[in-house]
Every structure is written in C-alpha cells, then in structure tokens.
PDB file of C-alpha atoms in Angstrom:
ATOM      1  CA  MET H 139      -0.009  -0.023   0.008  1.00 69.00           C
ATOM      2  CA  LYS H 140       2.837   2.333   0.781  1.00 78.00           C
ATOM      3  CA  ARG H 141       4.334   1.901  -2.734  1.00 81.00           C
ATOM      4  CA  PHE H 142       1.064   2.698  -4.305  1.00 84.00           C
ATOM      5  CA  ALA H 143       0.536   5.835  -2.227  1.00 86.00           C
ATOM      6  CA  TRP H 144       4.051   7.101  -2.730  1.00 85.00           C
ATOM      7  CA  GLY H 145       3.789   6.406  -6.468  1.00 88.00           C
ATOM      8  CA  ILE H 146       0.665   8.491  -6.790  1.00 86.00           C
ATOM      9  CA  ALA H 147       2.313  11.268  -4.736  1.00 88.00           C
ATOM     10  CA  LEU H 148       5.407  11.272  -6.969  1.00 86.00           C
ATOM     11  CA  MET H 149       3.349  11.334 -10.157  1.00 87.00           C
ATOM     12  CA  VAL H 150       1.400  14.343  -8.874  1.00 88.00           C
ATOM     13  CA  LEU H 151       4.632  16.224  -7.983  1.00 85.00           C
ATOM     14  CA  GLY H 152       6.056  15.304 -11.411  1.00 84.00           C
ATOM     15  CA  VAL H 153       2.959  16.745 -13.162  1.00 84.00           C
ATOM     16  CA  LEU H 154       3.218  19.886 -11.033  1.00 84.00           C
ATOM     17  CA  ALA H 155       6.805  20.283 -11.818  1.00 81.00           C
ATOM     18  CA  LEU H 156       6.183  19.873 -15.580  1.00 79.00           C
ATOM     19  CA  ILE H 157       3.341  22.412 -15.383  1.00 80.00           C
ATOM     20  CA  GLY H 158       5.411  24.930 -13.393  1.00 77.00           C
ATOM     21  CA  SER H 159       8.497  24.806 -15.512  1.00 70.00           C
ATOM     22  CA  ASN H 160       8.895  27.736 -17.878  1.00 68.00           C
ATOM     23  CA  GLU H 161      11.766  26.556 -19.972  1.00 67.00           C
ATOM     24  CA  VAL H 162      12.584  23.076 -21.266  1.00 62.00           C
ATOM     25  CA  ASN H 163      15.673  22.716 -19.034  1.00 63.00           C
ATOM     26  CA  ASP H 164      14.195  24.329 -16.004  1.00 60.00           C
ATOM     27  CA  ALA H 165      12.426  21.561 -14.076  1.00 59.00           C
ATOM     28  CA  ALA H 166      11.204  19.327 -16.862  1.00 68.00           C
ATOM     29  CA  GLY H 167      13.902  16.780 -16.347  1.00 74.00           C
ATOM     30  CA  GLY H 168      13.151  16.387 -12.639  1.00 77.00           C
ATOM     31  CA  GLY H 169       9.407  16.358 -13.469  1.00 79.00           C
ATOM     32  CA  PHE H 170       9.864  13.600 -15.945  1.00 83.00           C
ATOM     33  CA  MET H 171      11.981  11.564 -13.522  1.00 85.00           C
ATOM     34  CA  MET H 172       9.366  11.972 -10.729  1.00 84.00           C
ATOM     35  CA  LEU H 173       6.588  11.041 -13.116  1.00 84.00           C
ATOM     36  CA  ILE H 174       8.374   7.784 -14.357  1.00 87.00           C
ATOM     37  CA  GLY H 175       9.359   6.871 -10.724  1.00 87.00           C
ATOM     38  CA  GLY H 176       5.849   7.418  -9.587  1.00 89.00           C
ATOM     39  CA  GLY H 177       4.517   5.311 -12.413  1.00 88.00           C
ATOM     40  CA  VAL H 178       6.837   2.452 -11.569  1.00 90.00           C
ATOM     41  CA  LEU H 179       5.956   2.610  -7.895  1.00 88.00           C
ATOM     42  CA  THR H 180       2.216   2.782  -8.649  1.00 90.00           C
ATOM     43  CA  TYR H 181       2.476  -0.226 -11.023  1.00 93.00           C
ATOM     44  CA  TYR H 182       4.336  -2.488  -8.551  1.00 91.00           C
ATOM     45  CA  GLY H 183       2.228  -1.327  -5.629  1.00 89.00           C
ATOM     46  CA  ASN H 184      -0.964  -2.215  -7.537  1.00 91.00           C
ATOM     47  CA  GLN H 185       0.461  -5.680  -8.466  1.00 92.00           C
ATOM     48  CA  TYR H 186       1.269  -6.301  -4.791  1.00 90.00           C
ATOM     49  CA  LEU H 187      -2.283  -5.367  -3.680  1.00 91.00           C
ATOM     50  CA  LYS H 188      -3.760  -7.633  -6.365  1.00 93.00           C
ATOM     51  CA  ARG H 189      -1.652 -10.605  -5.236  1.00 92.00           C
ATOM     52  CA  VAL H 190      -2.643 -10.022  -1.600  1.00 92.00           C
ATOM     53  CA  LYS H 191      -6.346  -9.893  -2.503  1.00 93.00           C
ATOM     54  CA  GLN H 192      -6.098 -13.008  -4.639  1.00 93.00           C
ATOM     55  CA  ALA H 193      -4.243 -14.915  -1.878  1.00 93.00           C
ATOM     56  CA  SER H 194      -6.868 -13.759   0.707  1.00 93.00           C
ATOM     57  CA  ALA H 195      -9.749 -14.806  -1.517  1.00 94.00           C
ATOM     58  CA  PHE H 196      -8.274 -18.224  -2.197  1.00 93.00           C
ATOM     59  CA  ALA H 197      -7.574 -18.671   1.613  1.00 93.00           C
ATOM     60  CA  LEU H 198     -11.092 -17.768   2.530  1.00 93.00           C
ATOM     61  CA  GLU H 199     -12.408 -20.198  -0.063  1.00 93.00           C
ATOM     62  CA  MET H 200     -10.202 -22.965   1.397  1.00 92.00           C
ATOM     63  CA  ILE H 201     -11.380 -22.178   4.910  1.00 92.00           C
ATOM     64  CA  ARG H 202     -14.991 -22.616   3.771  1.00 91.00           C
ATOM     65  CA  GLU H 203     -14.355 -25.836   1.917  1.00 91.00           C
ATOM     66  CA  GLU H 204     -11.583 -27.647   3.757  1.00 88.00           C
ATOM     67  CA  GLY H 205     -11.283 -25.912   7.116  1.00 88.00           C
ATOM     68  CA  LYS H 206      -7.608 -25.080   6.536  1.00 91.00           C
ATOM     69  CA  ILE H 207      -5.377 -22.987   4.314  1.00 91.00           C
ATOM     70  CA  ASP H 208      -2.838 -24.752   2.094  1.00 92.00           C
ATOM     71  CA  ALA H 209      -0.234 -22.125   1.281  1.00 92.00           C
ATOM     72  CA  ARG H 210       1.532 -24.273  -1.325  1.00 93.00           C
ATOM     73  CA  GLN H 211      -1.663 -24.763  -3.287  1.00 93.00           C
ATOM     74  CA  ILE H 212      -2.334 -21.032  -3.276  1.00 93.00           C
ATOM     75  CA  ALA H 213       1.308 -20.373  -4.359  1.00 93.00           C
ATOM     76  CA  GLN H 214       0.864 -22.654  -7.353  1.00 93.00           C
ATOM     77  CA  ARG H 215      -2.455 -21.079  -8.250  1.00 92.00           C
ATOM     78  CA  ILE H 216      -1.105 -17.510  -8.181  1.00 92.00           C
ATOM     79  CA  GLY H 217       2.410 -18.250  -9.413  1.00 91.00           C
ATOM     80  CA  VAL H 218       4.504 -16.845  -6.559  1.00 92.00           C
ATOM     81  CA  SER H 219       6.637 -18.434  -3.883  1.00 93.00           C
ATOM     82  CA  GLU H 220       5.161 -20.006  -0.814  1.00 92.00           C
ATOM     83  CA  VAL H 221       7.172 -17.635   1.363  1.00 94.00           C
ATOM     84  CA  ASP H 222       5.423 -14.608  -0.299  1.00 92.00           C
ATOM     85  CA  ILE H 223       1.974 -16.232   0.183  1.00 94.00           C
ATOM     86  CA  ARG H 224       2.654 -16.740   3.834  1.00 92.00           C
ATOM     87  CA  MET H 225       3.618 -13.084   4.186  1.00 93.00           C
ATOM     88  CA  TYR H 226       0.436 -12.076   2.315  1.00 92.00           C
ATOM     89  CA  LEU H 227      -1.601 -14.284   4.565  1.00 93.00           C
ATOM     90  CA  ALA H 228       0.011 -12.786   7.699  1.00 92.00           C
ATOM     91  CA  GLU H 229      -0.744  -9.342   6.403  1.00 91.00           C
ATOM     92  CA  SER H 230      -4.389 -10.287   5.812  1.00 91.00           C
ATOM     93  CA  GLN H 231      -4.580 -11.709   9.326  1.00 91.00           C
ATOM     94  CA  ARG H 232      -3.271  -8.402  10.779  1.00 92.00           C
ATOM     95  CA  LYS H 233      -5.876  -6.548   8.811  1.00 91.00           C
ATOM     96  CA  GLY H 234      -8.605  -8.847  10.077  1.00 90.00           C
ATOM     97  CA  VAL H 235      -9.621 -10.384   6.687  1.00 89.00           C
ATOM     98  CA  ILE H 236      -8.488 -13.937   7.685  1.00 90.00           C
ATOM     99  CA  PRO H 237      -9.108 -15.187  11.249  1.00 87.00           C
ATOM    100  CA  PHE H 238      -6.081 -15.888  13.427  1.00 86.00           C
ATOM    101  CA  LYS H 239      -7.347 -19.255  14.379  1.00 85.00           C
ATOM    102  CA  ALA H 240      -7.162 -20.513  10.757  1.00 82.00           C
ATOM    103  CA  GLU H 241      -4.749 -23.306  10.289  1.00 83.00           C
ATOM    104  CA  ILE H 242      -2.180 -22.555   7.627  1.00 84.00           C
ATOM    105  CA  VAL H 243      -0.463 -25.614   6.218  1.00 84.00           C
TER     106      VAL H 243
END
C-alpha cells in the first residue's frame, strides 16, 4: 500500500513540476523523473495489492471448503513463492480479513 500511495504522490509532484516549468531545461527533467518513478511505484504497488487480494480470496475459499489453508496450493495457483504467500496471509490476518485461528499448512 505504501508503494502505491508514494507512487501517486510522486506522479502528482512530477506533473506539477512539468506544469510549473517555464523553460525546457528548467524543471522538466526532474518532473519527468518523478513522473516515471511514480508510475513504476504505482504499478508495482498495484500488483502487490492484487496478489494479496487473490491470496486472501483463495484462503477464505479454502477455509470454507476444507477448514484449513494450504499455502503451497495458493502459491501454485497465483504463481509466486510459498514464502510470499505466507507473508500475504500474515498481512491479511493483521488486517482482520483472515481469522487468526485459521490453520495454515
């Protein structure tokens, strides 16, 4: 979430720098750099949030069906490592999406 928010902030600052520059060499270079950096941060932040939502949705589905969460199976479905899935699930537990009493295998 932090990457996404910082990316948006950098993109806004980059646009403001481009609008406020009077000459080509004035602040346009810095504005373009902020705009590109903000775009990259926003993209990767959005990808991270999508993966966390997918992992949480699959985990809740598994809780309903099997009564436990299989991190390896979720990792295979999403296409990331099991370590990343366990971090996503821990974050979802901290946010209250997944109950703490859920068994993660």
